[in-house]
Amino acid sequence: MKAARFDYVRAVDAADAVRCLGAGGPQTKIIAGGQSLGPMLNLRLARPDKLVDIRRAADLAAVAATADAVVYGAGITHAAFEDRLVPDATPGWLAPIARGIAYRAVRNKGTIGGSVVHADPAADWPTVLLALGAEALTLGPAGPRAAPLADFLVGPFQVALAFDHLLTGLRLPKRGPHARWGYWKFCRKTGEFAKAAAAVLHDPDRGETRAVIGAVERTPILVPDAAELLADPRAAADIVARLAPERAPAAQRLHAEALERAARLALAPQEIAA
Amino acid sequence: MAEQDLKTTGGVGARVLRKEDDRLLRGRGQFVGDVRRADMLDVAFLRSPVAHGRIVAVGKPDHAADLVFTAADLAGVRPIRADSTLPGFRGSDQWPLATGKVRHVGEPIAACVAASRAEAEDLAEAVRLEIEELPAVVDMRRARDAAAPLIHEHWAENVFLESTAVGGEPLAPLKAAAAVSATLQVRTARQSMAPIEGRGTVAEWDERLGMLTFTTGQQMPHVMRSGLAGCLGLEEGQVRLISPDVGGGFGYKGILTQEDVTLGWLAMHLGRPVRWIEDRREQLTANANCREHHYDISGYASAEGDLLAIECAAIVDAGAYSAYPFSACLEGAQVGSILPGPYDFPGFKCDTFSACTNKPGILPYRGVARTGVCFALELTMDALARQIGMEPSQFRIRNLVRPEQMPFDNIVKKHFDSGDYPEAIRQAEAAIDLAGVRLRQARPEADGRRIGIGFAIYCEQAAHGTSVYSGWGIPFVPGFEQATARLTPDGGLEVRVGAHSHGQGMETSLAQVANEVLGVPVPKVRVIHGDTSMTPYSTGTWGSRCGVMVGGAVATACEALAERAVAIGAHLLQVPAEDAAVVDGCVRSGAASVSLADIAHAWYRRPQDLPGDVDPGGLEATQGYRMAPNDHGTFSYACHACVVAVDPGLGAVEILDYVIVEDGGTLLNPLIVDGQILGGLAQGVGTALYEEMRFDASGQPLASTLADYHLPGAAEVPDARIIHMMTPSPYSRFGQKGLGEGGAIAPPAAIANAVNDALHPLGVRITESPITPERVLDAIAAASSQTKEAAE
């Protein structure tokens, strides 16, 4: 399949991209790494009138650190995280997560913002970032806004983003040396989308315990009472049965395994990656 | 021998690096997608969105009615027919563009032509298609239900062919005498072959020559030329088929396609070159279907471990149309004759029918029918061994045909040529360390996984010839395989063959055969193939036949050429011809010698030096080859053994070790043999663990990209160890046996047996491929609920 006809413009920065979106109308879409949109264009599952390419927008690839958070530009590639070319808001957790995304060729081009906006239920970043308490930073004609990621991800392949708004970045709270983390996913083969994934965060300094069940064919599920899970990871099966009752029995078992293993990783003594 | 020598010399058995890799590995191969022609138009096909339906109307877009073509436009074009003369066979008309009805999702309905593929697809979208959807036949087991809609209305039922294979003694007494029996329901998934390069064709009409040229990846150029000429109403001399470099055949490039017939008509009608390059969605959903089998199989054995009988009812889901040239019953008609495997036992019966369903026609895929059959039989063998309480490998050894019985006519009269089947198992047991694995299994694994070991053995009939195929009455029957050997004026050697090399390394291995006979260095031998205008007729590359048949043909042609060269050389040396012979690229007589280059120079450039009675045939010979004294084919065989770790929480299977003990007789080039085996193994791992084309109840395929249709990648294919036994075949030219497909036959059975070995303490027996995490988890859950019920 080959893409249907579309127009193409290149934005020089975030503000320019927002102007292009506004001028183009609802059928104008952003393209960043193109690792999901490219195939969708060719399969004619996506039929935009116009693409706004943000790969050359330098401000969207920038990183800004404050005392208690790091803001990652939406255009930062998975490979930049994998190669530790950007500072890590966590004690070294992000690089191994990025390394587990698809294949290197995909990671070279695919971006963290693109992954979040595409909101594939089986993708890594939505599950991980939800567990890490990230905020989505957006820019629209009326200026910038911030929203918890839980509010930004509204459904499978759906985010709360008006047609003339752009995801500019993701703000991650910094996690100190006492924080504990577990991320575990199951793929049938190397580089495939996960069949089950789960992330567990325990940050005593901030008093936060969060657990997320991903790859459930809908928005990743934020577990309401994650403390129960950390008290006994074997509670994972009950938690999955409660929160994802619609999943087939074999799938539920996989989700429970993922959640239990992520919890056990979070409870295990952790080495901070060099 | 130094590496440099390996590159420049080497006859039969030498480990010569592949000549063709120089261009292929540098990205300099020439594939259909690389073909450029002035004024070439791209074609996109509008395909059926439903599995079964009546075409009510196909409305061409008003702005481009002259660029969209339907069946009604293709005047004079005939449907593709692939009939068999086997009794009861029902044939189908497969029109190049759907006529009246559509019978599977993806069936081409209209061809849309434009300057680019994207614009051609725009046209396809603009066609107004009206189809009255009919109920679809999706499950092969329901195909003959009274309520099932008829896919071909004039048929009595949705069955292409029914056949029964029987052998040996009556079953009832054997079954009554059996101490143990095992009955299994075995199922293999429908797959889509997935060569890296899909299909693709450029068709162009040459007014001066009155010739239609197809450039298309094709394993069987000459057979397909016949098929294309027949459908298009042309003389065969008006059709030329060029098959350039091909990015994977596996059977998928050995089919006469609706797209190619349509392209031929378009090229003639439009007077411009036309091109169609298949995309991955077309390949997965509309075209490359293969392998779907169902077995109800029972095995019977004595308490001592003697296999007494196999009884089986098998169904092959053949899809909607009989594919040219192998027909819809290539798999179904073979199941019964292959099912006895390499074993010697007294009672056998297998009923098979090929169901017609609303899915794309089943196509031959590497290991044709054998992969499913091996899966069914070898799972049954393990089930029996477990009941008897024997080590499954030992149960096999006890029942295999023994070396002293060779050559051996088995229970359905297959003629096994040579080999030591039990020895293959014994070598595999040692290499995989069966005893060590059994010790390891006695202790729990630290990670909670379960270890299992599995064996599977098969023998593969290959290069079977006229006597085997003439009974089928399909559109071609292999006869003498021909090759042409020709010295060029500068002393180079050209070898022309009508089969095609697309991964088999024949540009190298056939050069080695020529080198073996004539001594011309391998780099100086040019193997010319892939063009009907430049090569002798051949049925082509299929059935693991080329090493034996084309290798034999090249040797025979080179021997005939050698005779001519000796006559001229003897004259130049002034010795009697009977005192001279070809040795190392020269004609020698005692200490005197003259090179083939000098002999060629004399024939082509200095005829005045030759006597008047010189053979006017010159330095070019075309000869045919057939195996003798019988042409039932060679039987290579292999035992695959593997160790797996199964995670009972995830249903995940990891292959920890994999051993292949293979007997391909004399190996023309061991490097190429290993490559063939490893490539087949990768595909077998796909069949075992990953590949599955599922359909919903209305016949919609549920995978349309490689994100949904999972192929094994480099990380999923084990680093197998290959051990060669080399028992020459008594019937082939060098003792070589055909083995190109074998690597893909045994892996699903070996891996499933290993998984079952790991999980049988949990009461689990998997009998369905691929072995996905869901299947494993569901089987564990079902076994545990059964155990609970039993306890209550």
XYZ file of N, CA and C in Angstrom, chain A residues 1 3 34-46, chain B residues 705:
48
model
N 0.841 -1.191 0.000
C 0.000 0.000 0.000
C 0.881 1.247 0.000
N 0.760 5.582 0.489
C -0.032 6.622 1.132
C -0.880 7.374 0.114
N 7.707 9.127 12.934
C 6.980 8.446 11.862
C 6.981 6.932 11.963
N 7.363 6.384 13.108
C 7.470 4.933 13.196
C 6.112 4.245 13.313
N 5.108 4.962 13.763
C 3.738 4.424 13.738
C 2.939 5.062 12.619
N 3.098 6.375 12.483
C 2.308 7.076 11.471
C 2.710 6.661 10.056
N 3.985 6.387 9.856
C 4.442 6.005 8.511
C 3.689 4.799 7.981
N 3.721 3.668 8.711
C 2.945 2.507 8.246
C 1.449 2.804 8.147
N 0.917 3.607 9.074
C -0.527 3.903 9.018
C -0.880 4.705 7.778
N 0.047 5.590 7.382
C -0.177 6.333 6.136
C -0.199 5.374 4.955
N 0.785 4.467 4.927
C 0.874 3.567 3.784
C -0.289 2.591 3.732
N -0.774 2.190 4.887
C -1.940 1.312 4.923
C -3.243 2.103 4.731
N -3.107 3.401 4.614
C -4.247 4.319 4.450
C -5.202 4.242 5.633
N -4.656 3.876 6.792
C -5.464 3.925 8.009
C -5.481 5.343 8.555
N -4.454 6.130 8.234
C -4.422 7.553 8.569
C -4.497 8.319 7.249
N -0.448 -7.353 8.853
C 0.909 -6.811 8.833
C 1.796 -7.753 9.636
